[in-house]
Coordinates of C-alpha atoms and ligand atoms in Angstrom, one line a residue:
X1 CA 0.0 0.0 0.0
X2 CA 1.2 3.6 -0.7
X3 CA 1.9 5.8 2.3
X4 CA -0.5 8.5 1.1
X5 CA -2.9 5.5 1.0
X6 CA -2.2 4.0 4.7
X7 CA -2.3 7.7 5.6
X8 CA -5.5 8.4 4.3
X9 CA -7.1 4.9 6.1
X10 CA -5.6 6.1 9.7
X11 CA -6.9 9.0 8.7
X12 CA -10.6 7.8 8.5
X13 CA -10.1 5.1 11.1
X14 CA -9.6 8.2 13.4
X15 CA -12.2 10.5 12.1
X16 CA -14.8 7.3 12.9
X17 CA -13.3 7.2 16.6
X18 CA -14.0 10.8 17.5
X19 CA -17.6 10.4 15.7
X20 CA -17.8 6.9 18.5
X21 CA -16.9 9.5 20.9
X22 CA -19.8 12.0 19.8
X23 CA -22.2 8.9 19.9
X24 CA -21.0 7.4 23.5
X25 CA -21.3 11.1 24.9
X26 CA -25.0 11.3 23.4
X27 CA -26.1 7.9 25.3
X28 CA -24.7 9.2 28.5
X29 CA -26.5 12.8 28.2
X30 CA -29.6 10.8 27.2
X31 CA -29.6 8.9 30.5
X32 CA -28.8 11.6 32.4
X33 CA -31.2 14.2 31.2
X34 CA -34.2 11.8 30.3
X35 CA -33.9 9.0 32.7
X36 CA -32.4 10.9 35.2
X37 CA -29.4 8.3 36.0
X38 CA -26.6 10.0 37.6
X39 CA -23.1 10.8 35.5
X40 CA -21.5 8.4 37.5
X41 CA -23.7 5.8 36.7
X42 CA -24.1 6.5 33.0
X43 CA -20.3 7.0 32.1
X44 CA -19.8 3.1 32.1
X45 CA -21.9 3.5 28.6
X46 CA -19.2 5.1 27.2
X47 CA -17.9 2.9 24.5
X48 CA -15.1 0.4 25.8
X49 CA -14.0 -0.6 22.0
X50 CA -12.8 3.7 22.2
X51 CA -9.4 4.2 22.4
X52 CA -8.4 5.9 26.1
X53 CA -8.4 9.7 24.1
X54 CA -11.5 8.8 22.4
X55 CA -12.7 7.7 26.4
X56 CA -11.9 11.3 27.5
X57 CA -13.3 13.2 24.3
X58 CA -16.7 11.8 25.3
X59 CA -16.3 12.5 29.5
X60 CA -15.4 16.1 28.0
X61 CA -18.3 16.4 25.6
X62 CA -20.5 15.3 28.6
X63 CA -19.0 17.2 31.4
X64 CA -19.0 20.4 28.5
X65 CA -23.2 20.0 27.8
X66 CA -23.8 19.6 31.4
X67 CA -21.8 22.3 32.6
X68 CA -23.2 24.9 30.0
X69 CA -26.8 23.1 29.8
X70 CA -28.7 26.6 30.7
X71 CA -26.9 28.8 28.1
X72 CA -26.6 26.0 25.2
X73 CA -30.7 25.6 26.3
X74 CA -31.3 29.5 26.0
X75 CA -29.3 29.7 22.6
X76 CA -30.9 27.2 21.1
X77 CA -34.4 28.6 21.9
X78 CA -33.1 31.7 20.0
X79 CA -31.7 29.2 16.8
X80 CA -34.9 27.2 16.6
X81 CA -37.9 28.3 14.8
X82 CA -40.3 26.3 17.2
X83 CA -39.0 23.5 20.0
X84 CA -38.4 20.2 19.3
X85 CA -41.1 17.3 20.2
X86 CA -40.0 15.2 23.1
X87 CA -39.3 12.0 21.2
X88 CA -36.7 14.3 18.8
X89 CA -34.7 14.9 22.1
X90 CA -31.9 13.2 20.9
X91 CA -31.8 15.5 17.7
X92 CA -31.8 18.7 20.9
X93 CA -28.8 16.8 22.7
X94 CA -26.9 16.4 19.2
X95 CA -27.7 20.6 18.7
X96 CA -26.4 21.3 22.5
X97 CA -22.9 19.3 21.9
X98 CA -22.5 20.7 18.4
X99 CA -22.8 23.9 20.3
X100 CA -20.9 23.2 22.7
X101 CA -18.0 22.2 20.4
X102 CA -18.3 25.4 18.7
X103 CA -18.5 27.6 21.8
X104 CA -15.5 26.0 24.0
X105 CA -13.3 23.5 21.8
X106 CA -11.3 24.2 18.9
X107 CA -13.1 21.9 16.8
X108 CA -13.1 24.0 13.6
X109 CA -16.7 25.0 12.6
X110 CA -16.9 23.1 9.5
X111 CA -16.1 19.7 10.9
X112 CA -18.4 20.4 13.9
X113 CA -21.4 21.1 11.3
X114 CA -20.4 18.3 8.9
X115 CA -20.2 15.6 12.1
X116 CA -23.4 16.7 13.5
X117 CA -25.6 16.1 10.2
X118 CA -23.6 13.0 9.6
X119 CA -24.9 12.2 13.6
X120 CA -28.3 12.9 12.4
X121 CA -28.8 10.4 9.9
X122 CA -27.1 7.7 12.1
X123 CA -30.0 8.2 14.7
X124 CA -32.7 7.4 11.7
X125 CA -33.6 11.4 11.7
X126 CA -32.7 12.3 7.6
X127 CA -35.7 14.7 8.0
X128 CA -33.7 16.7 10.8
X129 CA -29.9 16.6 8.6
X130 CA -31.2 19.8 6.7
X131 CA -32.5 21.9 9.6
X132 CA -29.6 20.4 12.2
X133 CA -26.9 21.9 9.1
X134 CA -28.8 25.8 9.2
X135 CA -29.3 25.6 12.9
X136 CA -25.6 25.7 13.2
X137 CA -24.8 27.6 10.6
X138 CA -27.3 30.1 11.6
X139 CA -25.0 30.1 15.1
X140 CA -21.7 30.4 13.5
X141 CA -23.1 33.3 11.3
X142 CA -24.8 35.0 14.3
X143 CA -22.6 33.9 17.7
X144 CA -21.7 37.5 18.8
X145 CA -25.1 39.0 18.5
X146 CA -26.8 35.3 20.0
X147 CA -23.9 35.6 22.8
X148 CA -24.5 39.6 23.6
X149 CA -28.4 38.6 24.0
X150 CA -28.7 35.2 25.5
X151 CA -25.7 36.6 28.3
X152 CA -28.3 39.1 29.3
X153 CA -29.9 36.8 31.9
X154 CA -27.8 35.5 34.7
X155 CA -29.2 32.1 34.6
X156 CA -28.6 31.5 31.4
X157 CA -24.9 33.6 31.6
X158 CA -24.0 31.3 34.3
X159 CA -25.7 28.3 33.2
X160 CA -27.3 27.2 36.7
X161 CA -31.1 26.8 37.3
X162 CA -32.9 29.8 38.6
X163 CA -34.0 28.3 42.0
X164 CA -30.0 27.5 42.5
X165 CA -29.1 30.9 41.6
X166 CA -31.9 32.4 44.2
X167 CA -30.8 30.1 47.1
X168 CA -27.1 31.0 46.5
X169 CA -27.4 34.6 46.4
X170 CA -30.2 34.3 49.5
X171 CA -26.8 32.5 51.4
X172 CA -24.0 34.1 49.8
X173 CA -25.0 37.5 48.7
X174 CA -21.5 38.8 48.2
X175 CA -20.1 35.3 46.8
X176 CA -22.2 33.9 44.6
X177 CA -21.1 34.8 41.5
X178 CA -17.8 33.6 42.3
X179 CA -19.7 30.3 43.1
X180 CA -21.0 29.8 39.8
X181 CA -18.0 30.8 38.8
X182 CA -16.3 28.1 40.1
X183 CA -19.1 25.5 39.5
X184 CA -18.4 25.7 36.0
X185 CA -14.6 25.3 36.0
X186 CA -13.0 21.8 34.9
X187 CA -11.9 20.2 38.6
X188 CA -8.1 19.3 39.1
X189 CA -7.6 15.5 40.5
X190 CA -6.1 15.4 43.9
X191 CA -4.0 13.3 45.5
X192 CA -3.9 12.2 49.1
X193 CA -0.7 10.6 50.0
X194 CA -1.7 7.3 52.4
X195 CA 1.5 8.6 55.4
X196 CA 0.6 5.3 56.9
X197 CA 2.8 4.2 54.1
X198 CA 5.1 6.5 52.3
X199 CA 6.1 10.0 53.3
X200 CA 4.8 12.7 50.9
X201 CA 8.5 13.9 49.6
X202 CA 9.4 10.3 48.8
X203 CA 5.7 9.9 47.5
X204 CA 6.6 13.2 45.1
X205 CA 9.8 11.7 44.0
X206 CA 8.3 8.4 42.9
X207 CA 5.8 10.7 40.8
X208 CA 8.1 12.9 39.6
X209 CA 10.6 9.1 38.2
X210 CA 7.1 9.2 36.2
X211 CA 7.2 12.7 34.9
X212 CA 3.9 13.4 36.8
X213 CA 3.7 16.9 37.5
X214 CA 2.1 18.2 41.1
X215 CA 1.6 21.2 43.2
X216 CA 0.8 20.7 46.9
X217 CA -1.8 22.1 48.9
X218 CA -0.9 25.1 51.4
X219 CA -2.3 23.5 54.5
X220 CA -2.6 19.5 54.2
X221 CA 0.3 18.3 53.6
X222 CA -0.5 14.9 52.2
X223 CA -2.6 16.5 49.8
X224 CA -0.8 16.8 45.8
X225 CA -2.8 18.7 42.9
X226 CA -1.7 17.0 39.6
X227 CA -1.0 19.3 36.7
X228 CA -3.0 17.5 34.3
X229 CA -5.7 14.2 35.4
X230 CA -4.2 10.7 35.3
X231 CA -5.6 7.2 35.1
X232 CA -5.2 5.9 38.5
X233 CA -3.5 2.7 37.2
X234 CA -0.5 5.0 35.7
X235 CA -0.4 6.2 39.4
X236 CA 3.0 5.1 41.3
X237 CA 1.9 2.2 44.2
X238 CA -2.1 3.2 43.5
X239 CA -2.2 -1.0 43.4
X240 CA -0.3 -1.2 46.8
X241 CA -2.0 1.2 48.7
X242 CA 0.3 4.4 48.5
X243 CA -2.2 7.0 47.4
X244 CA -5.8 7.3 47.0
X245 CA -8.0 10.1 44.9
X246 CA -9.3 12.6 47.0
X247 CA -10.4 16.2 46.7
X248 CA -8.2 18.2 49.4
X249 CA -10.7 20.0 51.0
X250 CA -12.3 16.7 51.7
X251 CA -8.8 15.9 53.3
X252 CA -9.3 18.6 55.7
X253 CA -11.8 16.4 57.8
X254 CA -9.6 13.7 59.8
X255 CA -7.5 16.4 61.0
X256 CA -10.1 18.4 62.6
X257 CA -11.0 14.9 64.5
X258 CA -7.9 14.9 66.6
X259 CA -7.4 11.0 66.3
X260 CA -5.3 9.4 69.1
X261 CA -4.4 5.5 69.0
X262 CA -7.4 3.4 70.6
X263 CA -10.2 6.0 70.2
X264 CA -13.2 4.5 69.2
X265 CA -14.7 6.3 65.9
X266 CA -18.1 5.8 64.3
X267 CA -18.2 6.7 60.5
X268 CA -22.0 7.4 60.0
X269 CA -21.7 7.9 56.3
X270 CA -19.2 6.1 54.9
X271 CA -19.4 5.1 51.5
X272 CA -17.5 5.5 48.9
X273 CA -14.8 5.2 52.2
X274 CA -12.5 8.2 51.5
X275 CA -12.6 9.9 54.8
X276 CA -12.9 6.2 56.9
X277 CA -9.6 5.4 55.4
X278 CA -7.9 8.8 55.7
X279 CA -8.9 8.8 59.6
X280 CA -7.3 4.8 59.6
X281 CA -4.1 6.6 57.9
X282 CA -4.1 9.6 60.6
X283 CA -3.4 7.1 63.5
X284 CA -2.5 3.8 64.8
X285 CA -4.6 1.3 66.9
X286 CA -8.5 3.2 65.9
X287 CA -11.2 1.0 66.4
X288 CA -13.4 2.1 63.6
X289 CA -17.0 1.5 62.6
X290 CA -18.2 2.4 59.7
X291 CA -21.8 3.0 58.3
X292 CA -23.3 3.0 55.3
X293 CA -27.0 2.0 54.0
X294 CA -26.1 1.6 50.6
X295 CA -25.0 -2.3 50.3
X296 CA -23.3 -1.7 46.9
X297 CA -21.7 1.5 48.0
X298 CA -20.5 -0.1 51.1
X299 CA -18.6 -3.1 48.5
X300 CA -16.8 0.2 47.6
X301 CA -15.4 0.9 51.4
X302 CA -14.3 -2.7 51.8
X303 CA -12.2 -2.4 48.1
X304 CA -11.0 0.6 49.1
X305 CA -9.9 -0.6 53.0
X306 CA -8.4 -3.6 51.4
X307 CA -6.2 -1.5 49.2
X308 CA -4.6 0.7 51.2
X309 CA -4.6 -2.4 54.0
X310 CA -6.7 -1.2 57.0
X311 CA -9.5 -2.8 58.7
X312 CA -13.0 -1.6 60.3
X313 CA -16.2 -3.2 61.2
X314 CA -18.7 -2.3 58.6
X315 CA -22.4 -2.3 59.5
X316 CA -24.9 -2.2 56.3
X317 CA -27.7 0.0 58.2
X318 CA -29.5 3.4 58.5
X319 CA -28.1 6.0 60.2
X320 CA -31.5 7.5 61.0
X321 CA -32.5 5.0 63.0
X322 CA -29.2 3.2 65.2
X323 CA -31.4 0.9 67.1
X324 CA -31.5 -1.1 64.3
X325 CA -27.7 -2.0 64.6
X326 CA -26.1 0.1 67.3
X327 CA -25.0 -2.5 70.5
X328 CA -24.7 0.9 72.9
X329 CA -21.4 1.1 73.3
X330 CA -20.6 5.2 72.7
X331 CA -17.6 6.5 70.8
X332 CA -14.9 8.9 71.6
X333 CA -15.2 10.1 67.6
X334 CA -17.8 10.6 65.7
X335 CA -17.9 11.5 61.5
X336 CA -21.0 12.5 60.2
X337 CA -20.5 13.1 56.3
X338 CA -24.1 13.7 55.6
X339 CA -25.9 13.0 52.8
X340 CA -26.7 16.8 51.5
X341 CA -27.6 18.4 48.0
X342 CA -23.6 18.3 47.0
X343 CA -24.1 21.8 46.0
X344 CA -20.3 22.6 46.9
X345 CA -18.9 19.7 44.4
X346 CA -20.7 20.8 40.9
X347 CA -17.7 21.3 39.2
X348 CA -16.9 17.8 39.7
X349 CA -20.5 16.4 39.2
X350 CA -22.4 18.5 36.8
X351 CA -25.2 16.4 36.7
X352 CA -26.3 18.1 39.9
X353 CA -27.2 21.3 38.0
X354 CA -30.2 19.0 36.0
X355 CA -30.9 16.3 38.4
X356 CA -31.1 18.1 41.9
X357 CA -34.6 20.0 42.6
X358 CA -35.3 22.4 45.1
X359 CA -38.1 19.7 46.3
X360 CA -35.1 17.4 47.3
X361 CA -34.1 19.8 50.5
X362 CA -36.5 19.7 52.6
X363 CA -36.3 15.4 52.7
X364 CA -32.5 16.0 53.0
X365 CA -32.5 18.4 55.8
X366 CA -34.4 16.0 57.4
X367 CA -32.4 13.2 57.3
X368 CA -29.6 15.2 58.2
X369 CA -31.6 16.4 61.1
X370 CA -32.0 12.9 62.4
X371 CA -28.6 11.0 61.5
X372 CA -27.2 14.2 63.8
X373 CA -29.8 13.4 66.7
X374 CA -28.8 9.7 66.6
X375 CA -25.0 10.4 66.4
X376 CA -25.3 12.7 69.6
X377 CA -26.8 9.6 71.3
X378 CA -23.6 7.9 70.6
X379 CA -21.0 10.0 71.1
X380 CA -19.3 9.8 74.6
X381 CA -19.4 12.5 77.3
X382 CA -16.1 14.5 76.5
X383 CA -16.3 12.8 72.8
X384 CA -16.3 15.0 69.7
X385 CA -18.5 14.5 66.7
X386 CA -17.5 16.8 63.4
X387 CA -20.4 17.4 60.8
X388 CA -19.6 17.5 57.0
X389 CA -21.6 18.1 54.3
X390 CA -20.5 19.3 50.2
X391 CA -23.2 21.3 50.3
X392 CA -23.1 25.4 50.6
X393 CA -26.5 25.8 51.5
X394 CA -26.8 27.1 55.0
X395 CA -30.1 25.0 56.1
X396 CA -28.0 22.0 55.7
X397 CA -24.9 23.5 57.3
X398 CA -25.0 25.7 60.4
X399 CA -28.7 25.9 60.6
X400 CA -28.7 22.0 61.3
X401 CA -26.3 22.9 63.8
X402 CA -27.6 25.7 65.5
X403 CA -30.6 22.8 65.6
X404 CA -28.5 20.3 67.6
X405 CA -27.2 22.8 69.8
X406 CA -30.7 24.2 70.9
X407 CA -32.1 20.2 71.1
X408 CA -29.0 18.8 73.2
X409 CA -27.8 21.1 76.5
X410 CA -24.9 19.1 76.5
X411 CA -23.9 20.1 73.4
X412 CA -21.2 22.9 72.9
X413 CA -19.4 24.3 69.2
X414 CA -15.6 23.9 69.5
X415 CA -14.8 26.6 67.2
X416 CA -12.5 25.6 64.3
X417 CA -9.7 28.1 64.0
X418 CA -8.2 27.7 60.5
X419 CA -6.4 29.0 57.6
X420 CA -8.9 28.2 55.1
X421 CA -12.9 29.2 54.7
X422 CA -14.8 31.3 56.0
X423 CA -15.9 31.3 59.5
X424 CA -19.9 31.2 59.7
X425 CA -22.2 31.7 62.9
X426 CA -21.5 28.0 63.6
X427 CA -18.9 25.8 61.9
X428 CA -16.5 27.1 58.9
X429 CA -17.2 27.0 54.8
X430 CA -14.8 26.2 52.3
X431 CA -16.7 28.1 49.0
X432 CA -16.1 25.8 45.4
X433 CA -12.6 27.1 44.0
X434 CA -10.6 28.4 47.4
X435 CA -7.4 26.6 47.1
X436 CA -8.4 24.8 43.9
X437 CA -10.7 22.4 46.1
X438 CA -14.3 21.9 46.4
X439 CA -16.9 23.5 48.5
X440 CA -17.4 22.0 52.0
X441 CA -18.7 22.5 55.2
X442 CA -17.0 21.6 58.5
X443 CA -18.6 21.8 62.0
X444 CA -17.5 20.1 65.3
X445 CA -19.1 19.7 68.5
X446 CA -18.5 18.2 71.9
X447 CA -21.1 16.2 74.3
X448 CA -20.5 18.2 78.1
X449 CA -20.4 15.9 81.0
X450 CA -18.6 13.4 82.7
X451 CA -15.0 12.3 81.5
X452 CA -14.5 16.1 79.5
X453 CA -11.5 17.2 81.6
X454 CA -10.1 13.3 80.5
X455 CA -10.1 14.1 76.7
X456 CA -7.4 14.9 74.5
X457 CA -8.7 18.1 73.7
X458 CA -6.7 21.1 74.6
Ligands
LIG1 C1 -21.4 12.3 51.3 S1 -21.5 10.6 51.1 C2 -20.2 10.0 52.2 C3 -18.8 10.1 51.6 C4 -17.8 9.4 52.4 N1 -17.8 9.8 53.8 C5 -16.4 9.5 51.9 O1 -15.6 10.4 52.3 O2 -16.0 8.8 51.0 C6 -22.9 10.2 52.0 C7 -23.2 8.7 52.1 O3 -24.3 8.5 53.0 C8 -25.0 7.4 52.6 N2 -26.3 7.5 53.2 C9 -27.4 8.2 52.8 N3 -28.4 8.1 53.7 C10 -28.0 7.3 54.7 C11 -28.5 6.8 55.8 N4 -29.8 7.0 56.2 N5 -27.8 5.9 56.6 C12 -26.5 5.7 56.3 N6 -25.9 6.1 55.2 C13 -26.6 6.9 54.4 C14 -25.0 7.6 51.1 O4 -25.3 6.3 50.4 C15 -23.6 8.0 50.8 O5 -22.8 6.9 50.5

């Protein structure tokens, strides 16, 4: 075969890949935004014939449309001469990553317009090839103009959902633009170095033999930022246990426990096991319990213990209601990373944006109400019980604590004195974005009484 010929095959070889990628990223979307599956359920139906690049091409075209959902909606309104029907959704999808392509990635616009009427006629939609080709071109023609007038309202401008946008600025007045800000920026991976094991410089070295580039965090020292995301196999010792994938202002959270060998902790939340096995890491000798009421998500604790080689005792139950599995022995420790409306992590999970309703916070705040009330039933006189959530909404942060301390007189705030966040009327907010991590919500407490003067506490 002549080289020009061979060239030509790889050539179209790749230009079918990147179209599998546009197809696998159109599946996903679909679940998400009409079945309402989760993105981290759906992303297994990204094609595993695609090569890794093709892999991340789709993750980015899905990430891309669910991030800019709200303004690739209100453009599209503008391009269409009437909406779509329902069962053409998959034609809207097809419009919103073409968009997106054209807005954000240097896809140059003739291949974007030529791919997506190709994309058309593979769905069994000929009738839409025409109108999908001047929908686009109508954009390119007119993208200033369509910019300058679909920019004029902040939902769109920001691409969040209007009851979102009211809660934040109801909370944050004098942040929330920097929230959505930050809510639609790509998320760097994090590192958290397992010290149980290696020490972090020698950790560094062993990534740097690999030509993996990091930046560490200013105040957790086991936490690395890498320059650009890896697969975790590529990942020096992932296999033996030296390093997990954490976001580092989830990191902050054993710390603030103040772990000493033999303490007794209770993990009320546990799964997917991130913090349980940072707080095993902290220090030696815990005897750890960990909850979860997920029996799937619990498989992913016990993979994840195994791995970095520590044990606990895991109880499949509901953290609403102990009775159910609790023997009455109390803790000196307690975690409780709540279930919330992971408003502080929607960089990472954009899904959120589309899937999370405003209906969802009331049943949340409840059960955040009543995992806390159960927890404080545990917790030993003297012991210390620290409440996490990802969300930045205040009724599921310090409002749920200003709760517990009205309902329990033997309650009292330790304050948390730190570097980082900003300090609220109970407990301390990390926003989305300060010190490239996500948004989270930290608040500790101690049970009054009996055996105080005998903690560890200073
Ligand atoms: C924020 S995640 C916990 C993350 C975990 N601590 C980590 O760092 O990897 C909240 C977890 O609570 C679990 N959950 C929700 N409701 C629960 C309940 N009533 N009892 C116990 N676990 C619950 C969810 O399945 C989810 O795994």
């Amino acid at each position: 075969m002549k080289p020009s010929a061979k060239k030509s095959r790889r050539k179209q070889g790749r230009k079918q890949n990147v179209a599998g990628a546009r197809e696998s990223a159109l599946s996903v979307l679909e679940a998400v935004l009409v079945k309402g599956r989760s993105l981290s359920a759906a992303r297994s139906l990204i094609g595993g014939g695609l090569e890794a690049r093709d892999r991340a091409l789709a993750m980015e075209l899905v990430n891309g449309v669910l991030r800019w959902r709200f303004r690739l909606e209100a453009l599209l309104a503008r391009l269409l001469r009437k909406p779509l029907r329902k069962k053409d959704y998959d034609i809207q999808l097809l419009l919103m990553l073409a968009l997106y392509e054209l807005e954000e990635l240097r896809t140059p616009d003739y291949a974007v317009v030529n791919e997506a009427v190709a994309l058309s006629r593979r769905l069994g939609k000929k009738w839409a090839a025409s109108m999908v080709n001047a929908v686009l071109r109508g954009f390119i023609r007119d993208r200033q103009a369509l910019a300058t007038s679909v920019d004029q309202d902040r939902a769109a401008r920001r691409s969040h959902p209007g009851w979102l946008i009211e809660l934040l600025a109801h909370d944050w007045p004098e942040q929330v633009d920097g929230i959505l800000d930050a809510n639609n920026q790509r998320p760097p991976m994090w590192l958290r170095v397992n010290q149980a094991r290696i020490a972090v410089d020698d950790y560094v070295r062993e990534l740097e033999l690999q030509h993996i580039k990091v930046q560490r965090h200013p105040v957790e020292p086991g936490a690395l930022m890498l320059d650009a995301p890896v697969e975790v196999d590529d990942l020096p010792g992932f296999n033996r246990g030296l390093v997990s994938v954490q976001d580092a202002s989830a990191q902050l959270a054993a710390g603030l426990l103040q772990l000493e060998g033999g303490a007794r902790v209770l993990d009320m939340c546990a799964a997917p096991g991130g913090k349980t096995c940072h707080i095993l890491e902290s220090a030696a000798g815990l005897e750890m319990t960990a909850v979860e009421l997920e029996p799937l998500r619990m498989q992913k604790v016990k993979q994840n213990l195994d791995r970095l080689g520590f044990q606990a005792q895991l109880v499949i139950g509901d953290a609403t209601s102990a009775s159910s599995w609790w023997d009455g022995n109390t803790f000196d420790r307690i975690l409780v990373d709540a279930p919330c409306s992971a408003t502080g992590v929607i960089r990472r999970h954009p899904d959120i944006k589309s899937l999370r309703q405003q209906s969802d916070l009331q049943a949340l705040t409840e059960t955040q109400r009543q995992i806390l009330d159960q927890s404080w039933r545990m917790l030993k006189p003297g012991g210390l019980l620290l409440y996490v959530t990802c969300s930045v909404l205040k009724r599921e942060n310090e409002q749920q604590i200003a709760q517990l301390l009205s309902a329990h007189a033997d309650a009292a705030e330790v304050v948390i004195d730190a570097a980082w966040g900003i300090a609220c009327e109970y407990g301390r907010q990390l926003l989305p974005g300060e010190n490239n991590g996500d948004g989270f919500y930290f608040a500790k407490l101690q049970k009054q009484g009996v055996g105080v003067e005998d903690t560890a506490i200073a």
